[in-house]
Each structure stands twice: as C-alpha cells, then as structure tokens.
Coordinates of C-alpha atoms and ligand atoms in Angstrom, one line a residue:
M164 CA 7.6 2.4 21.9
K165 CA 11.2 1.5 22.6
A166 CA 13.1 0.2 19.6
H167 CA 14.4 -3.4 19.7
D168 CA 18.0 -3.8 18.8
G169 CA 17.5 -7.2 17.3
M170 CA 15.5 -9.2 14.8
Y171 CA 12.4 -11.2 15.7
I172 CA 13.4 -14.7 14.6
D173 CA 12.0 -18.0 15.8
G174 CA 9.9 -16.4 18.5
A175 CA 12.6 -14.2 20.2
W176 CA 14.5 -11.0 19.7
R177 CA 18.0 -12.0 18.6
P178 CA 21.0 -9.9 17.8
A179 CA 21.7 -9.3 14.1
A180 CA 24.7 -11.0 12.5
G181 CA 26.3 -7.7 11.6
R182 CA 26.6 -4.3 13.3
D183 CA 25.0 -2.0 10.7
T184 CA 22.1 0.1 11.8
I185 CA 19.4 2.2 10.3
A186 CA 18.6 5.6 11.9
V187 CA 14.8 6.2 12.1
V188 CA 14.0 9.9 11.5
N189 CA 10.8 11.8 12.4
P190 CA 10.0 13.6 9.1
A191 CA 8.1 16.3 10.9
D192 CA 11.2 17.7 12.7
E193 CA 14.0 15.7 11.0
Q194 CA 15.3 14.4 14.4
V195 CA 16.6 10.8 14.8
I196 CA 14.2 9.0 17.1
A197 CA 15.7 5.5 17.1
E198 CA 18.1 3.0 15.6
V199 CA 17.3 -0.5 14.5
P200 CA 19.6 -3.1 13.1
A201 CA 20.2 -3.3 9.4
G202 CA 20.0 -7.1 8.7
G203 CA 21.8 -8.9 5.9
A204 CA 21.7 -12.2 4.1
E205 CA 22.7 -14.2 7.2
D206 CA 19.8 -12.8 9.2
V207 CA 17.4 -13.5 6.3
D208 CA 18.7 -17.0 6.1
A209 CA 18.2 -17.6 9.8
A210 CA 14.6 -16.2 9.5
V211 CA 13.8 -18.3 6.5
R212 CA 15.1 -21.5 8.2
A213 CA 12.9 -20.7 11.2
A214 CA 9.9 -20.2 9.0
R215 CA 10.6 -23.4 7.1
A216 CA 11.0 -25.4 10.3
A217 CA 7.7 -24.0 11.7
L218 CA 5.7 -24.7 8.5
P219 CA 4.5 -28.3 8.9
A220 CA 3.1 -27.9 12.3
W221 CA 1.5 -24.5 11.5
A222 CA 0.0 -25.8 8.2
A223 CA -1.6 -28.6 10.3
T224 CA -3.4 -26.2 12.7
A225 CA -7.1 -25.5 12.5
P226 CA -7.5 -22.3 10.3
A227 CA -10.1 -20.7 12.6
E228 CA -7.6 -20.6 15.4
R229 CA -4.5 -19.3 13.5
I230 CA -5.0 -15.6 13.9
A231 CA -8.1 -15.4 16.1
A232 CA -6.4 -13.3 18.7
L233 CA -4.5 -10.8 16.5
R234 CA -7.3 -8.3 16.0
D235 CA -7.8 -7.8 19.7
V236 CA -4.1 -7.3 20.4
L237 CA -4.0 -4.6 17.7
V238 CA -7.1 -3.0 19.2
A239 CA -5.5 -3.0 22.7
R240 CA -2.3 -1.3 21.2
K241 CA -4.0 1.1 18.8
D242 CA -2.7 4.2 20.6
E243 CA 0.8 3.0 20.6
I244 CA 0.5 2.1 16.9
A245 CA -0.9 5.5 15.9
G246 CA 1.8 7.3 17.9
T247 CA 4.6 5.2 16.3
V248 CA 3.3 5.7 12.8
T249 CA 3.1 9.5 13.4
A250 CA 6.6 9.5 14.8
E251 CA 8.3 7.6 11.9
L252 CA 6.0 8.4 8.9
G253 CA 4.9 11.9 10.0
A254 CA 1.1 11.4 9.5
P255 CA -1.0 13.7 11.6
L256 CA -2.2 11.8 14.7
P257 CA -5.9 11.8 13.9
F258 CA -5.2 10.2 10.5
S259 CA -2.8 7.7 12.2
Q260 CA -5.6 6.8 14.6
A261 CA -8.4 6.5 12.1
V262 CA -6.5 5.0 9.2
H263 CA -3.0 3.7 10.1
A264 CA -4.2 2.0 13.3
G265 CA -7.9 1.6 12.4
V266 CA -7.7 -0.2 9.0
P267 CA -5.3 -3.0 10.1
V268 CA -7.8 -3.8 12.8
L269 CA -10.5 -4.2 10.2
V270 CA -8.3 -6.3 7.9
A271 CA -7.0 -8.6 10.7
G272 CA -10.6 -9.1 11.9
S273 CA -11.8 -9.9 8.4
Y274 CA -9.1 -12.6 8.0
A275 CA -9.9 -14.1 11.4
E276 CA -13.4 -14.5 10.1
L277 CA -12.4 -15.7 6.7
A278 CA -10.1 -18.3 8.1
A279 CA -13.1 -19.7 10.0
S280 CA -15.5 -19.7 7.0
Y281 CA -13.4 -20.3 3.9
A282 CA -13.9 -23.6 2.0
F283 CA -10.5 -25.1 2.2
E284 CA -12.0 -28.3 0.7
E285 CA -14.2 -28.6 -2.3
K286 CA -15.9 -31.4 -4.2
V287 CA -15.6 -31.1 -8.0
G288 CA -17.1 -34.1 -9.7
N289 CA -15.2 -37.2 -8.7
S290 CA -12.4 -35.1 -7.0
T291 CA -11.8 -33.5 -3.7
V292 CA -9.8 -30.3 -4.1
Y293 CA -7.9 -29.1 -1.0
A294 CA -6.6 -25.6 -0.7
E295 CA -3.2 -25.9 1.0
P296 CA -0.7 -23.2 2.1
V297 CA 1.9 -22.2 -0.5
G298 CA 4.7 -22.5 2.1
V299 CA 7.2 -19.9 3.3
V300 CA 6.3 -16.3 2.3
G301 CA 8.8 -13.5 1.9
A302 CA 6.9 -10.2 2.5
I303 CA 8.5 -6.9 1.5
T304 CA 6.5 -3.8 2.4
P305 CA 6.7 0.0 1.9
W306 CA 6.5 2.8 4.3
N307 CA 3.4 4.6 3.1
Y308 CA 0.8 2.6 5.1
P309 CA 3.3 0.9 7.3
L310 CA 1.0 -1.4 9.3
H311 CA -1.7 -1.8 6.7
Q312 CA 0.8 -3.1 4.1
I313 CA 2.1 -5.6 6.6
V314 CA -1.3 -6.8 7.8
A315 CA -2.6 -7.1 4.3
K316 CA 0.1 -9.7 3.6
V317 CA 0.8 -11.4 7.0
A318 CA -2.8 -11.8 8.1
P319 CA -3.9 -13.8 5.0
A320 CA -0.6 -15.7 4.8
L321 CA -0.9 -16.9 8.4
A322 CA -4.6 -17.6 8.0
A323 CA -3.8 -19.7 5.0
G324 CA -1.3 -21.7 7.0
C325 CA 1.9 -20.2 5.5
T326 CA 4.8 -19.0 7.6
V327 CA 6.3 -15.6 7.0
V328 CA 9.6 -13.6 6.9
L329 CA 8.9 -9.8 6.7
K330 CA 11.3 -7.2 5.5
P331 CA 9.6 -3.8 6.2
A332 CA 10.6 -0.5 4.7
E333 CA 13.7 1.1 6.1
D334 CA 11.9 4.3 6.9
T335 CA 9.2 2.7 9.1
P336 CA 10.8 -0.3 11.0
L337 CA 9.3 0.7 14.4
T338 CA 5.8 -0.1 13.3
A339 CA 7.0 -3.4 12.1
Q340 CA 8.6 -4.2 15.4
L341 CA 5.4 -3.3 17.1
F342 CA 3.6 -5.7 14.8
A343 CA 6.0 -8.5 15.7
E344 CA 5.3 -7.8 19.4
A345 CA 1.6 -8.1 18.6
V346 CA 2.0 -11.4 16.8
H347 CA 3.9 -12.7 19.7
E348 CA 1.3 -11.6 22.2
A349 CA -1.4 -13.1 20.0
G350 CA 0.2 -16.5 20.7
V351 CA 1.4 -17.3 17.2
P352 CA 4.1 -20.0 17.7
A353 CA 7.8 -19.4 17.3
G354 CA 9.1 -19.3 13.7
V355 CA 5.7 -18.8 12.1
F356 CA 6.3 -15.0 11.8
N357 CA 9.8 -13.5 11.6
L358 CA 11.0 -10.0 11.1
V359 CA 14.2 -8.9 9.5
T360 CA 14.7 -5.1 9.4
G361 CA 17.2 -3.9 6.8
L362 CA 17.8 -2.2 3.5
G363 CA 16.0 -3.2 0.3
P364 CA 18.9 -4.0 -1.9
V365 CA 20.5 -6.0 1.0
A366 CA 18.0 -7.7 3.2
G367 CA 15.1 -7.3 0.7
Q368 CA 17.0 -8.8 -2.2
A369 CA 18.4 -11.6 -0.1
L370 CA 14.8 -12.5 0.9
A371 CA 13.4 -12.4 -2.7
E372 CA 16.3 -14.6 -3.9
H373 CA 16.3 -17.1 -1.0
D374 CA 15.7 -20.7 -2.1
G375 CA 13.7 -21.4 1.0
V376 CA 11.0 -18.8 0.1
D377 CA 8.0 -20.2 -1.9
L378 CA 6.2 -17.0 -2.5
V379 CA 7.3 -13.4 -2.6
S380 CA 4.7 -10.7 -1.9
F381 CA 6.0 -7.2 -2.6
T382 CA 4.4 -3.7 -2.4
G383 CA 6.4 -0.7 -3.6
S384 CA 7.8 0.9 -6.7
T385 CA 7.4 -0.5 -10.2
A386 CA 11.1 -0.5 -10.7
V387 CA 11.8 -2.8 -7.8
G388 CA 8.7 -4.8 -8.5
K389 CA 9.9 -5.7 -12.0
Q390 CA 13.2 -6.9 -10.6
I391 CA 11.5 -9.0 -7.9
G392 CA 9.1 -10.4 -10.5
A393 CA 12.1 -11.4 -12.7
T394 CA 13.9 -13.0 -9.8
A395 CA 10.8 -14.9 -8.7
G396 CA 10.1 -16.0 -12.3
A397 CA 13.5 -17.4 -12.8
A398 CA 13.2 -19.5 -9.7
V399 CA 9.6 -20.5 -10.5
K400 CA 8.3 -19.0 -7.3
R401 CA 4.8 -17.5 -6.8
V402 CA 4.9 -13.7 -6.7
A403 CA 2.4 -11.0 -5.9
L404 CA 3.2 -7.4 -6.9
E405 CA 1.4 -4.4 -5.6
L406 CA 2.9 -1.5 -7.5
G407 CA 2.3 2.1 -8.4
G408 CA -0.8 3.9 -9.7
K409 CA -1.9 7.1 -11.5
S410 CA -5.6 6.8 -10.9
A411 CA -8.3 8.8 -12.6
N412 CA -11.1 10.6 -10.8
V413 CA -13.7 10.9 -13.6
I414 CA -16.4 13.5 -13.0
L415 CA -19.2 13.1 -15.5
P416 CA -21.3 16.2 -16.3
S417 CA -24.3 15.0 -14.3
A418 CA -22.4 14.6 -11.1
D419 CA -22.5 16.8 -8.0
L420 CA -19.4 18.8 -9.0
A421 CA -18.6 20.4 -5.7
K422 CA -18.8 17.1 -3.8
A423 CA -16.8 15.2 -6.5
V424 CA -14.0 17.9 -6.5
G425 CA -13.9 18.2 -2.7
V426 CA -13.7 14.5 -2.0
G427 CA -11.3 14.1 -4.9
V428 CA -8.8 16.7 -3.5
A429 CA -9.1 15.2 0.0
N430 CA -8.4 11.7 -1.5
V431 CA -5.1 12.9 -2.8
M432 CA -4.0 15.1 0.2
G433 CA -4.7 12.3 2.8
N434 CA -1.4 10.8 3.9
S435 CA 0.4 13.7 2.1
G436 CA -0.4 12.1 -1.3
Q437 CA 1.6 9.0 -0.4
T438 CA -1.1 6.6 -1.5
C439 CA -0.6 4.2 -4.4
S440 CA -4.4 4.3 -5.2
A441 CA -4.8 8.1 -4.9
W442 CA -6.9 9.7 -7.7
T443 CA -4.1 12.0 -8.8
R444 CA -5.7 12.9 -12.1
M445 CA -9.1 14.7 -12.0
L446 CA -10.9 14.5 -15.3
V447 CA -13.5 17.2 -15.8
H448 CA -15.8 18.0 -18.7
T449 CA -14.8 21.2 -20.6
S450 CA -18.1 22.9 -19.7
Q451 CA -17.4 22.6 -16.0
Y452 CA -13.6 22.9 -16.1
D453 CA -13.1 26.4 -14.8
E454 CA -15.6 25.9 -12.0
A455 CA -13.8 22.7 -11.0
V456 CA -10.4 24.4 -11.0
A457 CA -11.7 27.1 -8.6
L458 CA -13.2 24.5 -6.3
A459 CA -10.1 22.4 -6.3
A460 CA -7.8 25.4 -5.5
E461 CA -10.1 26.4 -2.7
A462 CA -10.2 22.8 -1.3
A463 CA -6.4 22.5 -1.4
A464 CA -5.9 25.9 0.3
K465 CA -8.3 24.9 3.0
Y466 CA -6.4 21.6 3.5
G467 CA -3.3 23.8 4.3
D468 CA -1.8 23.1 7.7
R469 CA -3.6 19.7 8.2
I470 CA -1.2 18.0 5.8
G471 CA 1.7 16.0 7.2
P472 CA 5.3 15.9 5.8
L473 CA 6.5 13.5 3.2
V474 CA 8.4 10.5 4.6
N475 CA 12.0 11.6 3.9
A476 CA 14.1 14.2 2.2
K477 CA 14.5 12.1 -1.0
Q478 CA 10.7 11.9 -1.5
R479 CA 10.3 15.6 -0.9
A480 CA 13.0 16.3 -3.5
R481 CA 11.3 14.0 -5.9
V482 CA 7.9 15.6 -5.4
R483 CA 9.2 19.1 -5.7
G484 CA 11.0 18.0 -8.9
Y485 CA 7.7 16.9 -10.4
I486 CA 6.0 20.2 -9.4
E487 CA 8.8 22.1 -11.2
K488 CA 8.5 19.8 -14.2
G489 CA 4.7 20.5 -14.3
V490 CA 5.4 24.2 -14.4
A491 CA 8.1 23.7 -17.1
E492 CA 5.7 21.6 -19.2
G493 CA 3.2 24.4 -19.2
A494 CA 0.7 23.4 -16.6
R495 CA -0.8 26.2 -14.4
L496 CA -0.3 26.2 -10.7
V497 CA -3.5 27.2 -8.9
A498 CA -2.6 26.1 -5.4
G499 CA 0.7 25.2 -3.6
G500 CA 4.0 24.9 -5.5
P501 CA 7.5 23.7 -5.1
E502 CA 8.6 26.0 -2.3
A503 CA 9.0 24.6 1.2
P504 CA 6.1 25.8 3.4
R505 CA 8.1 25.4 6.6
E506 CA 11.7 25.6 7.7
Q507 CA 11.8 22.2 9.3
G508 CA 10.3 18.9 8.3
Y509 CA 9.8 17.4 4.8
F510 CA 6.6 19.3 4.0
V511 CA 5.2 20.1 0.6
S512 CA 2.1 22.3 0.2
P513 CA -1.2 20.8 -1.1
T514 CA -0.7 21.5 -4.8
V515 CA -3.2 21.8 -7.7
F516 CA -2.3 22.0 -11.4
A517 CA -4.8 23.2 -14.0
D518 CA -4.4 23.0 -17.8
V519 CA -2.7 19.6 -17.5
T520 CA -2.7 17.6 -20.8
P521 CA -2.7 13.8 -20.7
E522 CA 0.8 13.3 -22.1
M523 CA 2.6 15.5 -19.5
A524 CA 4.9 13.8 -17.0
I525 CA 2.7 14.9 -14.1
A526 CA -0.2 13.2 -15.8
Q527 CA 1.7 10.0 -16.6
E528 CA 4.1 9.3 -13.7
E529 CA 3.5 8.5 -10.1
I530 CA 4.4 11.6 -8.0
F531 CA 3.6 10.2 -4.6
G532 CA 3.0 13.6 -3.1
P533 CA 0.1 16.0 -2.5
V534 CA -0.3 17.0 -6.1
V535 CA -3.5 16.8 -8.1
S536 CA -3.8 17.4 -11.9
L537 CA -7.0 18.7 -13.5
I538 CA -7.4 17.4 -17.0
R539 CA -10.1 18.6 -19.4
Y540 CA -12.1 16.2 -21.6
E541 CA -14.5 16.9 -24.5
D542 CA -16.9 13.8 -24.3
E543 CA -17.1 10.4 -22.6
D544 CA -15.0 8.6 -25.1
D545 CA -12.3 11.3 -24.6
A546 CA -12.6 10.9 -20.9
L547 CA -12.2 7.1 -21.2
R548 CA -9.2 7.4 -23.4
I549 CA -7.5 9.7 -21.0
A550 CA -8.5 7.6 -17.9
N551 CA -7.0 4.5 -19.5
G552 CA -4.0 6.3 -21.1
T553 CA -1.3 5.4 -18.6
V554 CA 0.7 2.3 -17.9
Y555 CA -1.0 2.0 -14.5
G556 CA -4.4 0.6 -13.5
L557 CA -4.8 0.4 -9.8
A558 CA -7.8 2.4 -8.8
G559 CA -10.1 5.2 -9.8
A560 CA -13.4 7.0 -9.1
V561 CA -16.4 7.9 -11.2
W562 CA -19.0 10.5 -10.3
A563 CA -22.4 10.8 -12.0
G564 CA -26.0 11.8 -11.4
D565 CA -26.9 8.2 -10.7
D566 CA -24.9 5.1 -9.9
A567 CA -26.0 3.2 -13.1
E568 CA -24.4 5.9 -15.3
A569 CA -21.2 5.8 -13.2
V570 CA -21.1 2.0 -13.3
A571 CA -21.4 2.0 -17.1
F572 CA -18.3 4.2 -17.3
A573 CA -16.4 2.3 -14.6
R574 CA -16.9 -1.0 -16.4
R575 CA -14.9 0.4 -19.4
M576 CA -11.9 1.5 -17.2
D577 CA -8.8 -0.7 -17.2
T578 CA -8.3 -0.6 -13.5
G579 CA -8.7 -2.9 -10.4
Q580 CA -10.9 -0.8 -8.2
V581 CA -13.3 2.1 -8.8
D582 CA -15.3 4.0 -6.2
I583 CA -18.7 4.9 -7.4
N584 CA -20.1 8.3 -6.3
G585 CA -17.8 8.3 -3.3
G586 CA -18.2 4.6 -2.3
R587 CA -16.7 3.6 1.0
F588 CA -13.6 1.5 1.6
N589 CA -14.4 -2.2 1.9
P590 CA -11.8 -4.4 3.6
L591 CA -13.3 -7.4 1.8
A592 CA -13.0 -6.1 -1.7
P593 CA -10.0 -7.4 -3.7
F594 CA -7.4 -4.7 -4.2
G595 CA -4.8 -4.8 -6.9
G596 CA -3.7 -3.7 -10.3
Y597 CA -4.5 -4.0 -14.0
K598 CA -1.5 -3.5 -16.3
Q599 CA 1.8 -2.4 -14.7
S600 CA 0.1 -1.7 -11.3
G601 CA 0.7 -5.2 -10.4
V602 CA 0.0 -8.9 -10.3
G603 CA -2.3 -10.5 -7.8
R604 CA -4.9 -9.2 -5.3
E605 CA -4.9 -8.3 -1.6
L606 CA -7.7 -8.3 0.9
G607 CA -10.8 -10.5 1.3
S608 CA -11.0 -14.0 0.0
H609 CA -9.1 -13.1 -3.1
G610 CA -6.2 -12.0 -0.9
L611 CA -6.4 -15.3 1.0
A612 CA -6.4 -17.3 -2.2
E613 CA -3.0 -15.8 -3.1
Y614 CA -1.4 -17.8 -0.3
L615 CA -3.1 -21.1 -1.2
Q616 CA -2.4 -23.8 -3.8
T617 CA -4.7 -26.6 -4.8
K618 CA -4.3 -30.3 -4.5
S619 CA -6.9 -32.5 -6.3
L620 CA -7.6 -36.1 -5.2
Q621 CA -9.6 -38.2 -7.7
F622 CA -12.0 -41.0 -6.5
Ligands
NAP868 P1 10.8 0.8 -3.0 O1 12.2 1.0 -3.0 O2 10.1 0.0 -4.0 O3 10.4 0.1 -1.5 C1 9.5 -0.9 -1.2 C2 10.1 -2.0 -0.4 O4 11.1 -2.7 -1.2 C3 11.0 -1.5 0.8 O5 10.9 -2.4 1.8 C4 12.3 -1.5 0.2 O6 13.4 -1.4 1.1 C5 12.3 -2.7 -0.6 N1 13.4 -2.8 -1.7 C6 14.0 -1.8 -2.3 N2 14.9 -2.3 -3.2 C7 14.8 -3.6 -3.1 C8 15.5 -4.7 -3.8 N3 16.4 -4.4 -4.8 N4 15.1 -6.0 -3.5 C9 14.2 -6.2 -2.6 N5 13.5 -5.3 -1.9 C10 13.8 -4.0 -2.2 O7 10.0 2.1 -2.8 P2 10.5 3.4 -2.1 O8 11.9 3.7 -2.4 O9 10.2 3.3 -0.7 O10 9.6 4.5 -2.8 C11 9.9 4.9 -4.1 C12 8.6 5.1 -5.0 O11 7.9 3.9 -5.0 C13 7.6 6.1 -4.5 O12 7.9 7.4 -4.8 C14 6.4 5.6 -5.1 O13 6.2 6.1 -6.4 C15 6.5 4.1 -5.1 N6 5.8 3.5 -3.9 C16 4.7 2.8 -4.2 C17 4.0 2.2 -3.1 C18 2.8 1.5 -3.3 O14 2.0 1.3 -2.3 N7 2.5 0.9 -4.5 C19 4.5 2.3 -1.8 C20 5.7 3.0 -1.6 C21 6.3 3.6 -2.7 P3 13.9 0.1 1.5 O15 12.8 0.6 2.4 O16 15.2 -0.2 2.3 O17 14.1 0.9 0.3
MG869 MG1 13.8 2.4 -1.6

C-alpha cells in the first residue's frame, strides 16, 4: 500500500498540524519503506472533537447495522493486509496471511453477529436496564499483532455505539492506515472512527489525557499501562489495560510429552516470540525433564529459518540482553543464543534455556522474543506454585492424559485463559489478565460489555 501523509479525521485524510514524521522500517532488511506523520496534541484534539460530534447520531443507529460490512472489506483486502504486516512487522508471509490478516476477519465477523444478537435491553424486576455506549473511546495499540489489536478494540467499540480515536504503535502505522481505509469503505460515517499516527509519549499521552475521551483502552507494556491507568483514574474515566504476560505451559506427567513440548515451543516461536500470551515458561516434572529438554532443543532447531525478525533494533537488543542475563544467572542454553544469526535484519535465533529456576529474571520478566525457559517441578503443588509465582496472569496451558485432570489444575491457576491439551483459539472467549496482566477483557460479549454502561429505568 501507499502510505497516507495525513491523519484520518472526520471521514477524510487531512494534513497533520505539525511537520514531524515517523520513518517506517522493514525489520527484515532494515530499509525505510515509508514515512507517516507524527501527530501531536492538536491532531488528537481535532480527532476527539470529530468523535464527540459524531457520537449522538452513531449511538442512535441500529446495532446490527453498525459494522455489518467491515468483515467483508477486510476479507477483500486480506492480501494487502498480510503484505503490509510483513513489510512493517517482519512476520513471515504465511503467518501474516493466516494470523495477522485471518484473525481480524474472525473478530470483526464475531462482533457484527454479536451486535445483532446482544441484549441491549433487559428487564430486571420493575426496571428496564439499557446498555448504552460509554462514549468516545481512545484506543492505544501495540505493534505485535498490529491489526488484531486494533480490531479487538475498534470492532466492539463501534458495535456498542461508541466513537473512536486510535493511536497505533509507531512501528506499525501502515496497517492502521489500511484499517482506516477499510472502515471508510465499510460505510462508517465521518467522525465515528479517527486515526492519529504518532509517538506514544506525545500523541498517545495527549489522547489518554484528553477531557473529551470517556474510556481509554490500552494494550502494551506494563510500565505505560500503569501510567495510563493512573491518568484515567485521576479523571474518573473508564480504562481497559491489556498488559504483559509470562505464561506457564504446565506439562503433567500423564501428558503426551512430545506433543506438549512441540506445540509449546511453536507457541513461543510464532510471531518471533512477540506475543503477550505466549507460554514462555515450560514446566516439566523432574522425571521427564531431560527428555523434554532434548525435545525442546530439537523443536527450536527445526524452527530455525522460519522465524521472522523482531520488530526493531531496540527490541532485539532487549531480547539479546535477556539471553545474556539467563546465561549469567546460570541457566543452560540448549538452542539458539544471543549471537545475531544473520548480518541484516533484527533476527534472534529460536532459543531454549534449560535448568531455569523460578526466581531467575528470564523466568519472571517478559522477554518478548523467541525464548522459552524449561523449569523443573517436583509435584503438582510445586508446579502450581511456580505457575502462579509471577506478577502476571494472562494465559497458560495445561497438558494431561485426560481433559478432566488438566481442568482440575487449570482451575487453580491465577490466569485469564488456559488452553487445555492444545485447545484451539476461540474468538468469542474473553481474553485478559489476572494480576498485573491487566484490567478488563477483550473479545466476545465480555469485550463488547467493556464499551457499554447501564441505565436503569424503574416502573
Ligand atoms: P509500549 O511503549 O507500551 O507501546 C504500546 C502503545 O502505547 C504504543 O502505541 C505506544 O506508542 C504507546 N505509548 C507509549 N508510551 C505512551 C505514553 N506515555 N502514553 C500513551 N501511550 C504511550 O510498548 P513497546 O515499547 O511497543 O514495547 C515494549 C514492551 O512492551 C515489549 O517488550 C513487551 O514486553 C511489552 N508489550 C506488550 C504487548 C502486549 O500485547 N501486552 C504488546 C507490545 C509490547 P509508541 O509505539 O510510539 O511507543
Ligand atoms: Mg514504546
């Protein structure tokens, strides 16, 4: 796609107030592929005003019609979406096609259906309770799943009758521009959806602080999330925070070990480890530990060249730093390592650490790279203590000989989502964190409810 040199505000591409720009870099070859405007407070203000002005009419539309056309536009543009994500994020094209373009189609479709079937009105005793849109939404999204993160916020917000100003990640603004084109093509009226590209501490902060925003929905780092939560709290604004994770993949002794390890390694390596819900800690019973280490090393080595780069040089430096820290802390490298596998591009090899203990930094902190840590446990209580022993609680997996055994363990985990014996992704299942992994839920009806507030009339 060709980059727009403006902001999508009030239904049209308009020049930014200032002249600053952001260079978009292809992380696979480090070449600049486009420039987009870096918006500031003035652009955010114009976008919020447009969203506020569009709100009453949009909130009065029939829910079933709000985003009915969006899914089909995304389907029609799926090749362009996949190509754009590959160009600015670096994900291998097949992964971009299947996941980065495919999942947003599922999510947009699910919200078109939910908007038509959701009970926006309910009788409770002598009351009628109406679910009404919260108002103007400020959405701030990261680069790791550039379109999914946008659609998981904007689709339910629009379906609920809210209007939106989006500030996407500076590394992936082209996908966001493509999404704005799609919204336009889907016939969403002017001002209902607005896009301001720009830097987090400038445009992002201006959006989170803006008086005209009723709800801030943020996905990204815990550090920025805490700041946004504090800003929203001080202004008594609704806030949804989708933050980091350090999820556990718990392999119980009765499980199919080879399958659990193989799927577990692939889960971390997909998207080059840049997945907040990735199972970056693999917990294995002491009796099976050595076998699991060998299987994991083999799986990572096989993954080899199919891995894409990390998004930028800073993330690569951060991930390499963690790998060096793991070695320094006494963990044993059995695949990959900190060395650059290629001369060009921000690549890191699929990396596996054995002999990781629960308190090591690589077992506690979010690395956001293709690094999996194998941790040994003695019995189920030990496994549970390790699984729950971080500040995070976003996702996880449990493998056992039968689902009932895995479910019994999963019910004791302090985490928002658990895949049982390799369970499939469900676009209707609520996604979100326990503990410091966040506040609120995305996807499905729970994700829709985030953008609604209730009004009760008594008779
Ligand atoms: P980040 O800085 O938290 O970025 C997320 C979004 O927030 C981006 O749009 C960012 O803009 C914006 N932002 C940054 N500072 C802001 C501020 N002060 N006020 C308002 N908005 C602000 O995350 P990152 O730097 O891209 O990645 C750093 C780490 O965050 C990763 O290593 C990973 O651990 C974690 N992360 C988690 C997720 C997740 O899905 N939970 C996703 C991505 C990253 P800019 O793009 O301009 O920074
Ligand atoms: Mg940042």
